[in-house]
Short mmCIF file of C-alpha atoms and ligand atoms in Angstrom, two decimals:
data_model
loop_
_atom_site.label_atom_id
_atom_site.label_comp_id
_atom_site.label_asym_id
_atom_site.label_seq_id
_atom_site.Cartn_x
_atom_site.Cartn_y
_atom_site.Cartn_z
CA UNK A 1 99.31 20.41 96.98
CA UNK A 2 95.53 20.56 96.84
CA UNK A 3 93.89 23.89 97.67
CA UNK A 4 90.34 24.18 98.92
CA UNK A 5 88.15 27.16 98.02
CA UNK A 6 84.79 27.26 99.84
CA UNK A 7 82.10 28.80 97.63
CA UNK A 8 80.20 31.41 99.64
CA UNK A 9 77.12 30.94 97.47
CA UNK A 10 76.14 28.28 100.01
CA UNK A 11 77.16 30.31 103.09
CA UNK A 12 74.82 31.84 105.64
CA UNK A 13 74.52 35.44 104.46
CA UNK A 14 72.95 36.49 107.76
CA UNK A 15 76.44 36.37 109.20
CA UNK A 16 79.16 36.47 106.59
CA UNK A 17 81.92 37.44 108.97
CA UNK A 18 81.21 34.40 111.11
CA UNK A 19 81.30 32.16 108.02
CA UNK A 20 84.63 33.68 107.00
CA UNK A 21 86.10 32.94 110.43
CA UNK A 22 84.75 29.39 110.29
CA UNK A 23 86.38 28.60 106.94
CA UNK A 24 89.61 30.24 108.10
CA UNK A 25 89.79 28.04 111.16
CA UNK A 26 88.88 25.04 108.99
CA UNK A 27 92.06 25.82 107.00
CA UNK A 28 90.55 26.85 103.68
CA UNK A 29 93.13 28.16 101.21
CA UNK A 30 91.02 30.80 99.48
CA UNK A 31 87.49 32.15 99.37
CA UNK A 32 85.45 31.58 96.20
CA UNK A 33 82.88 34.26 95.36
CA UNK A 34 80.30 33.66 92.63
CA UNK A 35 79.11 36.73 90.76
CA UNK A 36 75.96 36.12 88.69
CA UNK A 37 74.03 38.71 86.70
CA UNK A 38 70.77 37.00 85.70
CA UNK A 39 71.81 37.20 82.02
CA UNK A 40 74.79 34.93 81.49
CA UNK A 41 73.26 32.56 84.04
CA UNK A 42 69.64 32.41 85.24
CA UNK A 43 70.47 33.55 88.76
CA UNK A 44 71.53 36.78 90.46
CA UNK A 45 73.92 36.90 93.40
CA UNK A 46 75.95 39.90 94.54
CA UNK A 47 78.54 42.36 93.28
CA UNK A 48 81.71 44.21 94.32
CA UNK A 49 80.15 45.66 97.49
CA UNK A 50 79.89 42.26 99.18
CA UNK A 51 83.34 41.29 97.87
CA UNK A 52 84.74 44.40 99.59
CA UNK A 53 83.02 43.56 102.88
CA UNK A 54 84.42 40.03 102.82
CA UNK A 55 87.88 41.40 102.01
CA UNK A 56 87.65 43.51 105.16
CA UNK A 57 87.34 40.46 107.37
CA UNK A 58 89.97 38.11 105.94
CA UNK A 59 93.51 37.79 104.65
CA UNK A 60 92.70 34.72 102.60
CA UNK A 61 92.94 35.31 98.84
CA UNK A 62 89.62 36.11 97.18
CA UNK A 63 88.88 33.94 94.15
CA UNK A 64 86.21 35.88 92.25
CA UNK A 65 84.30 33.90 89.63
CA UNK A 66 82.42 36.07 87.15
CA UNK A 67 79.36 34.55 85.51
CA UNK A 68 78.26 37.77 83.88
CA UNK A 69 77.89 39.31 80.44
CA UNK A 70 80.22 42.17 79.53
CA UNK A 71 82.89 41.28 82.11
CA UNK A 72 85.10 44.09 80.72
CA UNK A 73 82.83 46.68 82.34
CA UNK A 74 83.57 45.40 85.84
CA UNK A 75 87.26 44.41 86.01
CA UNK A 76 88.35 47.59 87.84
CA UNK A 77 85.42 47.35 90.25
CA UNK A 78 86.43 43.87 91.36
CA UNK A 79 90.08 44.87 91.61
CA UNK A 80 89.10 47.80 93.84
CA UNK A 81 86.92 45.48 95.91
CA UNK A 82 89.92 43.25 96.65
CA UNK A 83 89.81 40.36 94.18
CA UNK A 84 93.09 38.42 94.05
CA UNK A 85 92.01 35.99 91.35
CA UNK A 86 89.55 37.15 88.71
CA UNK A 87 88.01 34.48 86.50
CA UNK A 88 85.87 35.25 83.49
CA UNK A 89 83.62 32.80 81.64
CA UNK A 90 84.95 32.09 78.16
CA UNK A 91 81.41 31.93 76.78
CA UNK A 92 80.80 35.58 77.74
CA UNK A 93 84.14 37.02 76.56
CA UNK A 94 84.16 38.88 73.26
CA UNK A 95 87.89 39.58 73.07
CA UNK A 96 89.25 37.00 75.45
CA UNK A 97 92.94 37.83 75.02
CA UNK A 98 92.38 41.52 75.69
CA UNK A 99 90.24 40.89 78.77
CA UNK A 100 92.85 38.56 80.28
CA UNK A 101 95.61 41.07 79.53
CA UNK A 102 93.61 43.76 81.32
CA UNK A 103 93.17 41.53 84.39
CA UNK A 104 96.96 41.05 84.49
CA UNK A 105 97.53 44.77 84.01
CA UNK A 106 95.36 45.34 87.07
CA UNK A 107 97.71 42.99 88.98
CA UNK A 108 95.24 40.19 89.59
CA UNK A 109 95.67 36.50 88.78
CA UNK A 110 93.83 35.79 85.54
CA UNK A 111 91.39 32.90 85.28
CA UNK A 112 89.19 31.56 82.52
CA UNK A 113 86.20 29.27 83.11
CA UNK A 114 84.82 26.68 80.68
CA UNK A 115 81.31 25.31 81.07
CA UNK A 116 80.90 21.53 80.75
CA UNK A 117 79.82 21.78 77.09
CA UNK A 118 82.77 23.94 76.03
CA UNK A 119 85.78 22.07 74.60
CA UNK A 120 89.31 22.61 75.92
CA UNK A 121 90.51 23.54 72.41
CA UNK A 122 88.77 26.93 72.65
CA UNK A 123 91.01 28.10 75.49
CA UNK A 124 94.29 26.84 73.99
CA UNK A 125 95.23 30.16 72.30
CA UNK A 126 95.32 31.91 75.70
CA UNK A 127 96.55 29.09 77.92
CA UNK A 128 99.95 30.69 78.43
CA UNK A 129 98.27 33.85 79.73
CA UNK A 130 96.34 32.02 82.44
CA UNK A 131 97.08 31.59 86.12
CA UNK A 132 93.90 29.58 86.56
CA UNK A 133 91.87 27.33 84.30
CA UNK A 134 88.45 26.76 85.83
CA UNK A 135 86.76 23.65 84.49
CA UNK A 136 83.13 23.78 85.55
CA UNK A 137 81.87 20.39 86.71
CA UNK A 138 78.23 21.60 86.66
CA UNK A 139 76.47 24.06 84.39
CA UNK A 140 77.02 27.44 86.03
CA UNK A 141 74.22 29.20 87.86
CA UNK A 142 73.39 27.37 91.07
CA UNK A 143 74.96 25.65 94.03
CA UNK A 144 74.01 22.14 95.06
CA UNK A 145 73.94 20.54 91.59
CA UNK A 146 75.31 17.10 90.73
CA UNK A 147 78.86 16.62 89.48
CA UNK A 148 79.08 15.92 85.71
CA UNK A 149 81.62 13.08 85.27
CA UNK A 150 82.06 13.77 81.52
CA UNK A 151 84.31 16.70 82.51
CA UNK A 152 86.97 14.30 83.86
CA UNK A 153 88.32 13.72 80.34
CA UNK A 154 88.66 17.47 79.81
CA UNK A 155 90.61 17.80 83.08
CA UNK A 156 93.03 15.11 81.89
CA UNK A 157 93.44 16.76 78.47
CA UNK A 158 94.10 20.13 80.11
CA UNK A 159 96.55 18.64 82.60
CA UNK A 160 98.55 16.94 79.81
CA UNK A 161 98.59 20.15 77.77
CA UNK A 162 99.83 22.22 80.72
CA UNK A 163 102.54 19.68 81.48
CA UNK A 164 103.68 19.29 77.89
CA UNK A 165 103.88 23.05 77.34
CA UNK A 166 105.33 23.79 80.80
CA UNK A 167 102.61 26.30 81.62
CA UNK A 168 101.85 27.77 85.04
CA UNK A 169 98.03 27.55 84.97
CA UNK A 170 96.48 25.67 87.88
CA UNK A 171 93.37 23.62 87.22
CA UNK A 172 90.38 24.49 89.39
CA UNK A 173 87.11 22.58 89.40
CA UNK A 174 83.76 23.90 90.56
CA UNK A 175 80.38 22.21 91.02
CA UNK A 176 79.29 19.11 92.90
CA UNK A 177 82.68 18.67 94.57
CA UNK A 178 82.64 16.65 97.80
CA UNK A 179 85.12 14.18 99.35
CA UNK A 180 84.06 11.47 96.85
CA UNK A 181 84.22 13.53 93.64
CA UNK A 182 87.36 15.27 94.96
CA UNK A 183 89.19 11.99 94.55
CA UNK A 184 88.16 11.71 90.88
CA UNK A 185 89.07 15.29 89.94
CA UNK A 186 92.41 15.29 91.73
CA UNK A 187 93.32 11.99 90.07
CA UNK A 188 92.50 13.63 86.74
CA UNK A 189 94.75 16.62 87.55
CA UNK A 190 92.78 19.35 89.35
CA UNK A 191 94.61 21.11 92.20
CA UNK A 192 92.09 23.73 93.36
CA UNK A 193 88.73 22.43 94.54
CA UNK A 194 85.75 24.73 94.94
CA UNK A 195 82.97 23.44 97.16
CA UNK A 196 79.76 25.08 98.34
CA UNK A 197 77.13 22.74 99.73
CA UNK A 198 79.63 20.04 100.74
CA UNK A 199 81.23 22.48 103.19
CA UNK A 200 78.52 24.92 104.24
CA UNK A 201 75.73 22.38 104.60
CA UNK A 202 77.92 20.19 106.81
CA UNK A 203 78.27 20.39 110.57
CA UNK A 204 82.04 20.17 110.51
CA UNK A 205 83.70 22.40 107.89
CA UNK A 206 87.14 21.38 109.05
CA UNK A 207 86.52 17.66 108.59
CA UNK A 208 85.08 18.08 105.07
CA UNK A 209 87.97 20.33 104.00
CA UNK A 210 90.48 17.87 105.43
CA UNK A 211 88.87 14.94 103.64
CA UNK A 212 88.82 16.82 100.34
CA UNK A 213 92.43 17.88 100.68
CA UNK A 214 93.50 14.34 101.51
CA UNK A 215 91.84 13.00 98.37
CA UNK A 216 94.75 14.54 96.49
CA UNK A 217 97.29 12.42 98.36
CA UNK A 218 95.71 9.04 97.65
CA UNK A 219 97.42 8.21 94.39
C1 DX5 B 301 78.03 27.36 90.33
C2 DX5 B 301 79.08 28.09 91.11
C3 DX5 B 301 79.71 27.28 92.17
C4 DX5 B 301 78.76 26.75 93.21
C5 DX5 B 301 79.27 25.42 93.65
O1 DX5 B 301 77.69 28.04 89.19
O2 DX5 B 301 80.11 28.55 90.25
O3 DX5 B 301 80.82 27.93 92.76
O4 DX5 B 301 78.62 27.58 94.32
O5 DX5 B 301 78.40 24.88 94.56
P1 DX5 B 301 78.36 23.34 94.95
O6 DX5 B 301 79.72 22.99 95.48
O7 DX5 B 301 77.28 23.26 95.97
O8 DX5 B 301 78.05 22.57 93.67
ZN1 ZN B 302 82.01 29.27 91.17
#
């Protein structure tokens, strides 16, 4: 089953509640929230306060994607704000194993993101601790960038590794995902698709989500 996670980075922040209702009725599976600090990535977005407000208007799981330095300082804050999935960027983690263990201790699903230039091998030592492996298909920092096809090989390598070792981690992809690239990433093994511009810049959220979800069935 393919899950679709609209990235609110591309949403209309003048009316977040309305956007939440629109993705709910378009049958999104979860809500993806991008937290950027202006240090790990050259962009600043929002923090736990907005996550809490979104939590108050939906029952969909919140998939919180941290692109920040010192993620350890903020794990409790995002738990309190209502994060269901908490994903840290491997490139900003000092003691990756400990940070993931803390996320689990706080009763959230633990995710780890790899930027396009980061090899899969680096995450292998913690793969069994992960609920989510986020393979970035753009360099993190901005919505609306073009999909990087080089990542397809990494998705296949990760998928094989998960299968061979009977692990539970789901593969999520994020960046430049639309109905066309959705077909490529699902063929390679991704099951959770994050999409910002493709959904929020369209007139018909439901149609785009449906087309992306169906890409996973064409095998
Ligand atoms: C990028 C973010 C993404 C972004 C995706 O650093 O992690 O979630 O919003 O946006 P699109 O789908 O427009 O590439
Ligand atoms: Zn993201």
